[in-house]
XYZ file of C-alpha atoms in Angstrom:
678
model
C 32.290 27.778 6.730
C 32.311 30.844 8.918
C 29.097 32.143 7.978
C 27.273 29.722 7.798
C 28.251 28.342 11.216
C 27.146 32.359 12.495
C 23.893 30.833 10.974
C 23.745 27.326 12.733
C 24.436 29.035 16.202
C 21.800 31.872 15.699
C 18.991 29.044 14.926
C 20.286 26.947 17.200
C 19.871 29.918 19.735
C 16.472 30.371 18.913
C 15.569 27.240 19.198
C 16.710 27.322 23.006
C 15.018 30.290 23.347
C 11.536 30.277 21.176
C 10.839 33.731 22.453
C 13.302 35.381 20.416
C 13.296 35.652 16.240
C 9.391 36.548 15.641
C 8.489 36.985 12.921
C 11.613 36.032 11.713
C 15.170 34.546 13.311
C 16.922 37.318 11.737
C 17.025 40.841 11.223
C 17.479 42.931 7.755
C 20.222 44.540 7.172
C 22.470 42.201 9.734
C 24.244 40.690 6.977
C 27.680 38.691 7.837
C 30.938 39.835 5.537
C 31.457 36.262 4.898
C 28.583 35.291 3.071
C 29.322 38.289 0.597
C 32.640 36.907 0.153
C 31.360 33.726 -0.154
C 32.895 32.643 -3.862
C 31.423 29.118 -3.588
C 29.693 26.604 -1.399
C 31.936 24.159 0.246
C 29.356 20.890 0.177
C 28.758 21.521 -3.383
C 30.937 23.213 -5.114
C 29.062 23.445 -8.553
C 26.022 25.058 -6.668
C 24.860 28.157 -8.803
C 22.794 29.426 -5.531
C 22.441 27.978 -1.984
C 19.931 29.032 0.584
C 21.519 30.145 3.930
C 18.250 30.337 5.994
C 14.897 29.767 4.988
C 12.558 29.822 8.369
C 9.244 30.039 8.574
C 5.883 29.937 10.983
C 2.739 28.849 10.745
C -0.254 29.870 13.852
C -3.563 30.004 14.222
C -4.465 33.456 15.907
C -7.619 34.706 16.933
C -8.498 38.049 15.083
C -10.864 40.690 17.497
C -14.642 40.780 15.623
C -13.253 38.402 12.902
C -12.409 34.747 14.179
C -9.025 32.544 13.935
C -7.221 33.292 11.483
C -4.194 30.777 9.894
C -0.919 33.331 9.716
C 2.019 32.434 8.152
C 5.458 34.185 7.822
C 8.837 33.430 6.228
C 12.282 34.686 6.305
C 14.926 33.805 3.502
C 18.313 34.826 2.653
C 20.057 33.393 -0.343
C 23.224 33.305 -1.289
C 24.473 34.128 -5.780
C 27.465 32.244 -6.437
C 26.889 32.402 -10.630
C 25.160 33.931 -13.109
C 22.963 30.702 -13.111
C 21.866 30.853 -9.991
C 20.415 34.903 -11.535
C 16.982 32.929 -11.301
C 16.689 32.809 -7.764
C 16.122 36.783 -7.887
C 12.437 35.926 -9.190
C 10.380 34.725 -5.828
C 6.179 33.732 -6.515
C 3.831 33.939 -3.531
C 0.871 31.587 -4.021
C -2.597 33.262 -2.179
C -5.371 30.725 -2.203
C -9.202 31.812 -2.753
C -12.900 30.910 -2.662
C -16.014 32.026 -3.643
C -14.814 35.190 -3.478
C -12.952 35.350 -0.099
C -8.992 34.974 -0.641
C -5.810 34.825 1.708
C -4.018 38.251 1.724
C -0.336 39.108 1.377
C -0.248 41.455 4.320
C 3.825 42.512 4.213
C 6.125 41.719 1.383
C 9.647 43.356 2.296
C 13.140 42.998 0.281
C 16.366 43.457 0.161
C 19.647 42.622 -2.359
C 23.146 43.070 -0.995
C 26.053 43.450 -2.227
C 29.875 44.138 -1.550
C 31.640 47.558 -2.788
C 34.903 47.092 -1.968
C 34.554 46.954 2.047
C 31.490 48.524 2.276
C 28.194 46.455 2.081
C 25.544 47.942 -0.038
C 21.869 47.220 0.033
C 18.937 48.056 -2.604
C 15.331 47.794 -2.191
C 13.021 45.429 -3.548
C 10.944 48.029 -4.901
C 6.622 48.340 -5.747
C 7.517 48.628 -8.867
C 9.024 45.091 -8.403
C 5.874 43.609 -7.841
C 2.918 42.279 -9.907
C 0.256 39.897 -9.459
C -1.444 37.509 -11.758
C -3.982 34.614 -12.195
C -2.428 31.296 -11.595
C -5.545 29.783 -11.722
C -9.423 29.069 -10.766
C -8.672 28.668 -7.134
C -4.868 30.829 -6.727
C -3.709 33.712 -7.192
C 0.100 34.210 -7.236
C 2.166 37.767 -6.800
C 5.733 37.626 -8.110
C 8.391 40.211 -7.254
C 12.055 40.612 -8.735
C 14.728 41.289 -6.626
C 17.161 44.300 -7.756
C 20.685 44.894 -8.772
C 21.554 40.887 -8.569
C 25.515 39.663 -9.326
C 27.229 36.794 -9.119
C 28.077 37.242 -5.279
C 25.251 38.946 -4.032
C 22.652 38.022 -0.912
C 19.024 38.317 -1.428
C 16.740 38.559 1.211
C 12.879 38.630 1.599
C 10.402 38.234 3.985
C 6.536 38.370 3.554
C 3.021 37.382 6.000
C -0.138 36.274 4.721
C -3.450 35.671 6.923
C -5.838 33.556 5.707
C -9.404 32.773 6.716
C -9.091 28.894 5.046
C -7.449 27.227 8.040
C -7.576 24.093 6.305
C -5.044 25.529 3.409
C -2.076 24.724 5.986
C 0.865 25.085 2.961
C 3.111 22.530 3.007
C 6.865 23.372 4.021
C 10.110 21.911 1.612
C 12.825 21.342 3.419
C 14.187 20.898 0.334
C 15.048 22.487 -2.909
C 16.508 22.304 -6.415
C 19.819 24.558 -4.813
C 21.720 23.164 -1.586
C 20.105 24.879 1.610
C 22.158 25.551 4.369
C 19.787 25.574 7.299
C 15.375 24.952 6.714
C 13.524 25.563 10.159
C 9.402 25.272 10.411
C 7.861 26.211 13.525
C 3.483 25.630 13.814
C 1.644 27.301 16.976
C -1.592 25.819 16.549
C -4.973 25.883 19.495
C -6.132 22.469 21.010
C -9.154 23.189 19.243
C -7.471 22.768 15.788
C -6.403 19.056 15.170
C -4.391 18.733 12.425
C -2.733 15.060 10.946
C 0.898 16.222 10.791
C 2.777 13.877 7.986
C 6.946 14.228 7.564
C 7.596 13.003 3.853
C 11.693 12.441 2.820
C 14.812 10.815 3.817
C 16.777 13.400 5.170
C 16.556 13.096 8.898
C 15.479 16.575 11.147
C 18.148 18.040 13.305
C 15.317 18.637 15.420
C 11.646 17.756 15.674
C 10.350 18.614 18.860
C 6.717 19.003 19.920
C 5.248 20.716 23.698
C 1.992 22.525 25.111
C 2.012 25.625 26.059
C -0.876 27.724 28.030
C -2.366 30.828 26.261
C -4.914 33.290 26.664
C -7.050 35.060 24.196
C -9.607 37.661 24.877
C -12.962 36.281 22.674
C -15.927 38.211 22.070
C -19.091 35.880 21.764
C -20.973 36.109 18.649
C -24.486 35.890 18.422
C -26.126 33.747 15.396
C -22.742 33.837 12.860
C -20.495 31.703 12.024
C -17.960 30.666 15.042
C -14.562 30.895 12.007
C -13.721 33.434 9.326
C -17.129 35.776 9.966
C -18.167 39.233 11.223
C -20.276 38.816 14.338
C -22.734 40.916 16.550
C -20.752 40.663 19.801
C -23.071 39.713 22.900
C -20.171 38.924 25.369
C -16.633 39.215 26.188
C -14.779 36.117 27.711
C -11.093 35.561 28.984
C -10.456 31.819 27.286
C -7.429 29.767 28.628
C -6.495 27.383 26.738
C -3.018 24.909 25.308
C -1.782 25.464 21.945
C 0.957 22.873 20.731
C 3.994 24.446 19.016
C 6.325 21.963 17.551
C 9.653 22.794 15.390
C 10.878 20.976 12.449
C 14.921 21.634 11.846
C 16.692 20.334 8.516
C 20.367 21.610 8.441
C 22.610 20.749 5.337
C 20.085 19.830 3.041
C 21.312 18.516 -0.608
C 19.865 19.988 -3.432
C 17.174 17.447 -4.818
C 17.799 15.906 -8.280
C 15.409 14.551 -10.331
C 16.042 11.636 -11.865
C 14.711 9.950 -15.239
C 11.359 7.875 -14.470
C 10.408 9.699 -11.541
C 7.014 10.795 -10.918
C 6.079 14.350 -9.672
C 8.839 15.497 -6.670
C 6.359 16.341 -4.832
C 6.273 12.972 -3.733
C 9.754 12.496 -2.137
C 11.074 15.833 -1.511
C 11.633 16.305 1.930
C 8.429 18.580 4.216
C 6.275 18.609 6.362
C 2.191 18.261 5.412
C -0.778 19.559 7.964
C -3.644 18.340 7.236
C -7.262 19.901 9.114
C -9.036 16.638 10.645
C -11.626 18.514 12.470
C -12.282 21.712 14.992
C -13.631 21.491 18.096
C -13.856 24.626 20.212
C -15.501 24.984 23.574
C -19.278 24.286 23.229
C -19.450 23.901 20.011
C -20.123 21.295 17.997
C -16.982 19.138 16.445
C -17.161 20.062 12.631
C -15.337 17.067 10.443
C -13.039 18.785 7.813
C -11.131 15.464 6.704
C -13.988 13.314 7.111
C -14.189 10.020 5.501
C -14.363 8.546 1.366
C -17.554 7.759 2.097
C -18.683 11.908 2.822
C -16.418 12.839 0.347
C -17.868 10.658 -2.479
C -21.291 11.619 -1.244
C -20.215 15.516 -1.159
C -18.739 14.673 -5.125
C -22.428 12.964 -6.025
C -24.505 16.680 -4.617
C -21.978 19.233 -5.481
C -23.283 21.718 -7.482
C -19.546 21.320 -9.778
C -20.275 17.879 -10.367
C -22.695 15.482 -9.640
C -25.302 17.726 -9.636
C -24.684 18.058 -13.744
C -24.290 14.048 -13.657
C -27.872 13.602 -13.345
C -29.137 16.662 -15.004
C -27.244 16.907 -17.995
C -29.583 16.218 -21.519
C -32.354 15.091 -19.507
C -34.377 16.584 -22.181
C -32.262 16.244 -25.138
C -29.902 13.886 -26.084
C -26.916 14.861 -27.925
C -26.605 11.110 -29.122
C -29.406 10.466 -30.392
C -28.080 10.356 -34.592
C -25.035 7.474 -33.534
C -26.262 4.478 -34.562
C -26.691 2.141 -31.661
C -28.799 -0.067 -32.138
C -28.509 -3.821 -32.050
C -24.574 -2.673 -31.206
C -22.505 -4.953 -28.123
C -21.637 -3.057 -25.483
C -17.517 -2.449 -26.510
C -19.375 -1.191 -29.981
C -21.765 1.360 -27.841
C -18.697 2.394 -26.244
C -16.798 2.707 -29.177
C -19.371 5.035 -30.601
C -19.947 7.364 -27.878
C -16.269 7.854 -26.842
C -15.412 8.494 -30.934
C -18.016 11.638 -31.007
C -17.295 13.141 -27.566
C -13.765 12.863 -29.315
C -14.733 14.643 -32.326
C -17.086 17.408 -31.056
C -15.049 18.492 -27.713
C -11.136 18.786 -27.688
C -9.364 19.227 -24.009
C -7.901 22.840 -23.647
C -5.065 21.511 -21.448
C -6.645 22.152 -18.572
C -5.956 19.231 -15.591
C -8.938 19.908 -13.195
C -11.748 17.646 -11.136
C -14.479 19.619 -10.741
C -16.429 22.044 -12.938
C -17.402 25.800 -13.258
C -20.284 27.065 -10.881
C -21.124 30.275 -12.144
C -24.679 31.345 -14.025
C -25.990 28.854 -16.346
C -23.206 26.779 -16.561
C -23.841 23.228 -18.303
C -22.401 20.351 -19.473
C -23.544 21.750 -22.875
C -21.503 24.246 -23.113
C -18.057 22.646 -23.513
C -19.584 20.755 -25.926
C -21.200 23.647 -27.673
C -17.939 25.446 -27.906
C -15.690 22.463 -28.946
C -13.448 22.875 -25.918
C -13.234 22.230 -21.996
C -11.517 20.970 -19.540
C -10.164 17.068 -18.233
C -12.789 17.400 -15.979
C -15.700 18.840 -18.925
C -14.926 16.491 -21.232
C -14.756 13.101 -19.593
C -17.813 13.957 -17.654
C -19.322 14.675 -21.305
C -18.638 11.262 -21.920
C -19.401 9.990 -18.783
C -22.823 11.267 -19.031
C -23.200 10.195 -22.639
C -22.365 6.578 -21.878
C -24.780 6.787 -19.194
C -27.714 8.876 -22.144
C -26.625 5.511 -24.253
C -28.215 2.940 -21.295
C -24.382 2.035 -20.344
C -23.344 1.806 -16.634
C -20.306 4.541 -15.880
C -19.177 6.684 -13.662
C -16.027 9.400 -13.431
C -12.769 8.679 -11.092
C -10.912 11.734 -10.194
C -7.444 11.162 -9.855
C -3.916 13.011 -9.201
C -1.616 13.318 -12.522
C 1.724 12.282 -11.820
C 3.195 15.742 -12.094
C 0.707 16.842 -8.954
C 1.928 14.110 -7.020
C 0.539 10.746 -5.733
C -2.851 10.148 -3.080
C -2.375 9.520 0.038
C -5.345 7.271 1.502
C -4.927 8.300 4.748
C -6.186 11.674 3.555
C -9.801 12.213 2.271
C -9.353 15.129 0.709
C -10.730 16.941 -2.500
C -7.313 18.717 -3.054
C -5.454 15.393 -3.379
C -7.413 15.336 -7.109
C -6.970 17.279 -10.627
C -7.965 15.226 -12.986
C -11.331 12.989 -14.123
C -11.457 9.651 -16.160
C -14.514 7.521 -16.559
C -14.715 4.011 -15.331
C -17.237 2.166 -18.072
C -18.841 -1.027 -16.745
C -18.851 -4.459 -19.402
C -20.423 -7.167 -18.052
C -19.148 -7.267 -14.373
C -15.823 -5.911 -16.030
C -14.481 -2.566 -16.852
C -12.612 -0.502 -18.843
C -11.012 3.470 -18.543
C -11.457 5.691 -20.416
C -9.721 9.173 -21.241
C -11.272 11.393 -24.370
C -8.523 14.258 -23.710
C -6.252 12.965 -25.997
C -6.818 12.782 -30.015
C -3.216 10.021 -30.100
C -4.436 7.753 -28.410
C -6.453 4.803 -28.397
C -9.665 3.642 -27.123
C -8.295 1.693 -24.590
C -4.721 3.914 -23.318
C -4.935 6.570 -20.887
C -3.046 9.218 -21.176
C 0.522 8.759 -19.651
C -0.351 11.952 -17.144
C -2.965 9.468 -15.767
C -1.095 6.963 -15.075
C -0.071 7.171 -10.744
C -1.372 4.530 -9.136
C -4.840 4.543 -7.763
C -7.778 6.611 -8.385
C -11.620 6.911 -6.440
C -14.568 6.414 -8.352
C -17.501 8.789 -7.664
C -20.472 6.279 -7.786
C -23.773 6.565 -6.077
C -23.512 2.611 -6.274
C -20.014 1.821 -6.819
C -17.797 3.771 -5.128
C -14.375 3.165 -4.245
C -10.696 2.287 -4.907
C -9.832 1.900 -8.927
C -6.323 0.645 -9.362
C -4.690 3.289 -12.776
C -3.675 0.985 -15.202
C -2.840 0.411 -18.778
C -1.855 -2.599 -20.813
C -0.568 -0.033 -23.177
C 3.595 -0.076 -23.400
C 6.302 1.808 -24.974
C 7.195 -0.300 -27.969
C 9.410 0.725 -30.963
C 10.008 -2.321 -33.283
C 12.988 -1.233 -35.567
C 13.796 -4.161 -38.469
C 15.357 -3.610 -42.022
C 18.302 -5.369 -44.362
C 20.999 -3.308 -45.981
C 23.918 -4.161 -48.367
C 27.307 -3.093 -47.465
C 29.453 -2.653 -50.625
C 33.155 -3.116 -50.888
C 33.332 0.644 -50.919
C 31.736 1.204 -47.496
C 29.010 2.638 -49.001
C 25.629 0.789 -47.226
C 22.157 0.839 -48.843
C 18.697 -0.597 -48.282
C 15.659 0.021 -45.967
C 14.870 0.470 -42.632
C 10.848 -0.103 -40.979
C 10.148 1.925 -37.874
C 7.358 0.800 -36.248
C 5.939 2.595 -32.731
C 3.702 1.380 -31.141
C 1.356 1.936 -27.598
C 2.818 4.967 -25.858
C 5.755 5.956 -28.225
C 3.140 5.956 -31.294
C 1.782 9.049 -29.641
C 4.659 11.527 -30.622
C 5.275 11.096 -34.446
C 1.875 10.360 -34.732
C 0.526 14.066 -33.087
C 3.738 15.413 -35.329
C 2.198 14.108 -38.723
C -1.188 15.015 -38.077
C -0.765 18.597 -37.015
C 2.218 19.650 -39.636
C 0.512 17.001 -42.550
C 2.759 14.244 -44.110
C 4.637 16.406 -47.173
C 6.006 18.463 -44.059
C 6.265 15.999 -41.537
C 8.631 13.539 -44.333
C 10.686 16.496 -45.311
C 11.500 17.159 -42.039
C 12.565 13.822 -41.232
C 14.584 13.320 -44.794
C 16.537 16.875 -43.638
C 17.191 16.254 -40.029
C 18.285 12.245 -40.788
C 22.270 11.358 -40.704
C 21.706 9.396 -43.416
C 20.685 10.069 -47.360
C 17.162 8.918 -47.347
C 16.506 8.505 -50.702
C 12.373 7.971 -49.954
C 10.397 7.833 -46.862
C 7.042 6.320 -46.465
C 4.269 6.325 -43.394
C 1.725 3.886 -42.573
C -1.215 3.903 -40.091
C -0.623 7.543 -39.167
C -4.502 7.927 -38.939
C -5.513 4.402 -37.452
C -5.020 4.832 -33.702
C -5.181 1.131 -33.351
C -2.382 0.674 -35.069
C 1.212 0.712 -34.918
C 2.899 3.852 -36.520
C 5.058 2.721 -38.880
C 7.824 4.743 -41.150
C 9.525 2.658 -43.703
C 12.683 4.319 -45.009
C 15.200 3.857 -48.151
C 18.217 5.195 -47.575
C 21.947 5.586 -48.151
C 24.809 5.353 -45.277
C 28.326 6.640 -45.921
C 30.709 4.663 -43.370
C 33.632 5.641 -42.329
C 35.534 3.499 -44.243
C 33.886 4.802 -47.445
C 36.145 4.431 -50.551
C 37.435 0.603 -49.948
C 39.966 -0.636 -46.974
C 41.181 -3.593 -46.062
C 39.446 -3.514 -42.972
C 36.145 -2.110 -42.266
C 34.498 -1.815 -38.832
C 30.588 -1.054 -38.384
C 28.419 -0.239 -35.573
C 26.147 -3.216 -35.018
C 22.714 -0.934 -34.260
C 22.601 2.045 -36.811
C 19.741 3.337 -34.299
C 17.852 2.666 -31.571
C 20.670 2.641 -29.686
C 20.913 3.587 -25.567
C 23.201 6.522 -25.881
C 22.865 7.309 -22.045
C 22.841 5.380 -18.871
C 19.068 7.383 -17.247
C 20.699 6.318 -13.985
C 23.402 8.840 -12.807
C 23.413 9.064 -9.437
C 24.805 6.802 -6.941
C 22.209 5.718 -5.325
C 18.735 6.628 -5.421
C 16.239 7.126 -2.315
C 12.873 7.150 -3.888
C 11.671 5.317 -6.570
C 11.573 4.250 -10.694
C 8.695 4.791 -12.164
C 8.328 3.605 -16.209
C 4.976 4.477 -16.346
C 4.523 2.116 -18.431
C 5.726 -1.327 -19.112
C 8.481 -1.399 -22.317
C 9.300 -3.142 -25.446
C 12.439 -2.112 -27.820
C 13.360 -4.452 -30.271
C 15.762 -4.199 -33.526
C 16.501 -6.986 -35.893
C 18.314 -5.610 -38.757
C 20.533 -7.958 -41.565
C 23.398 -6.570 -43.514
C 24.803 -7.968 -46.319
C 28.800 -7.740 -46.720
C 30.895 -7.547 -49.750
C 32.447 -11.092 -50.918
C 36.361 -10.902 -50.228
C 35.075 -9.669 -46.370
C 35.170 -12.280 -43.014
C 33.656 -11.183 -39.855
C 36.905 -10.747 -38.125
C 35.725 -9.398 -35.036
C 31.915 -9.463 -33.111
C 30.420 -8.638 -30.648
C 29.551 -11.869 -27.681
C 26.821 -12.598 -27.654
C 24.693 -11.280 -24.124
C 21.875 -12.411 -22.132
C 20.331 -10.205 -18.616
C 18.204 -10.802 -16.736
C 16.681 -8.199 -13.733
C 15.052 -9.770 -10.710
C 11.959 -11.840 -10.126
C 11.534 -11.119 -14.096
C 10.930 -7.660 -14.189
C 13.329 -7.109 -17.242
C 15.731 -8.588 -19.485
C 17.345 -8.256 -22.582
C 19.303 -10.115 -25.157
C 21.687 -9.486 -27.730
C 23.409 -11.276 -30.497
C 25.513 -10.588 -33.974
C 25.091 -14.407 -35.943
C 26.281 -14.745 -39.985
C 24.939 -17.177 -42.099
C 27.556 -16.520 -45.937
C 27.664 -13.519 -46.627
C 24.965 -12.219 -44.228
C 25.094 -10.896 -40.464
C 21.900 -10.800 -38.862
C 22.056 -8.167 -35.082
C 19.377 -8.931 -33.049
C 18.511 -6.848 -30.008
C 15.637 -6.883 -27.349
C 15.040 -4.907 -24.079
C 11.710 -5.778 -22.034
C 11.257 -3.719 -18.546
C 7.888 -6.061 -17.159
C 7.233 -3.934 -14.485
C 6.600 -0.587 -14.006
C 8.053 0.526 -10.764
C 11.124 -0.221 -8.998
C 12.207 0.128 -5.317
C 14.769 2.562 -4.301
C 16.755 -1.335 -3.298
C 16.155 -2.384 -6.698
C 18.239 0.773 -8.170
C 21.467 -0.646 -8.395
C 19.823 -3.683 -10.778
C 18.684 -0.697 -12.977
C 21.907 0.745 -13.051
C 24.020 -2.030 -13.635
C 21.136 -3.148 -16.202
C 21.868 -0.628 -18.428
C 25.271 0.430 -18.149
C 25.779 -3.633 -19.577
C 23.542 -3.036 -22.184
C 24.658 0.259 -23.081
C 28.732 -0.937 -23.453
C 27.423 -4.044 -25.964
C 25.315 -2.182 -27.984
C 28.534 0.146 -28.392
C 30.524 -2.858 -29.232
C 31.625 -2.442 -33.229
C 32.424 -5.288 -36.351
C 35.275 -5.663 -37.681
C 35.078 -7.013 -41.645
C 38.904 -7.828 -42.782
C 39.454 -8.999 -46.419
C 40.533 -11.705 -46.723
């Protein structure tokens, strides 16, 4: 379309002449009539909105009397096509803070453009529509809502962030949940600052260039003040010449990023570029190593007031577990006692953290006495108390599934957001997490199952494979009777094991038995006469539901032909894999086992005229299999179905096998049994 062509030509012009387009490639008010007249996006007619242009530049500049600053400028233009796209009128800008210092939002300006007849009308983003919130311990967020948004509107806003935190170089994402016509990012970095630059994703770069350019800056030399980000007493003023690395990255016509089933954080796969500060080497100054090494990171955690200091000083004089009966117990029994104590005394507040508080007279005694705490607090309490019980235990820092995969080439603290515990039993160890009251001792929460964690330890630091032997296990069994009126009566037993037990167990324990049973009976597609629940509180056993029920088939009232679905429950309702091809891995989190074994007694005078044929499927390298069979012995039919996924992660090259595997399962499970009256 004409408007998109104009945008592309404009951006290409900017690339050919980098002096143009600062601070942004387009000026406010230069809206094309064709942009406002656009009714749909040609490359994706389903799109509710489209980002016409996304432009950003991050540069390190010297500020007189203050030192080097990281300045980031963003300019974004968005076309609203449908009402579902109104959410794009809400913007968020995140600002980092640490130890009282924080990034500054120096500039924010925005307009909404609408077409009235042939006239373009613009509405300004007012201060009353801008407000700030606390997002996390190290992040604030500025939120804003663009005015007068309608179907057909074009939104445009620009902002500038000034930061002292040269390590906090935000990633630039070229993809979004809506299509992006043009996404361009530039960086301008003096030679003193060495960053590891990592492009990620599967979209090709339309432009990817880098060049060194000469620059000059007048620097006021400091006396004893810090070199970067600090006020200083001037002793001399010098003109310094240096080289500046200029990088340009452009992706055009980026399709929307679609999140699909069995996928970890989209942050792992979306097309983006990341900058990680490795070290700083200013002239006549010692080198400052920011990235360091994993050994240095381990020492940093061990010595930090927000972590290791609490591990060694906690409960030196007192002993919270002094009343536990630990004498004469095996290591496994001691672990179970301490683990149960922590779960009973301190609950997780829902906050994912890998560090502790550093304010006031805080210690690990605080969350224990308050009865709640973050993931770091809960599991560091567990670690210290296991040590108090005479066991070898170390904390393990990790990144949860929705936070992103840890890049082992980057020993950076901000990759981590969670802590678990590693406790030794002889030469072996087990991984513990006391945050979830609905999982047994040997089962980590699914949010933790994200590859590797790093053990923080004086004696044995290093990588730990964060896995769990627990499965997602569901077993349905039962005996049903079909009468000649087409009514089905009998019982079905559901046994939920491993991770599959967590949700029903949580619902049962939170709502109470009677409420749980009533809800299940009221929402059942069948007439439920009674429902009994077993092992609700015993986390080591499967959570079990026993139904006594009646099912009214479509053939009730008698018929010469009766149709029966062989599986009354537990079917795959739809294929979880819908994309034609998938470029990122399939991650199930854990292995899976689903079994269905039910007998159906058919009435006298009926024979099975048609039955689903047996099916046996297998994925390559024994990574999964499926079996289905209907057999008859006398007047009893037995329906057997078993699905096993034996591997947690499948590569994109295996996606086609998985998609076809589930397609055949769904097709088979939806075949019917046909009974005919003889």
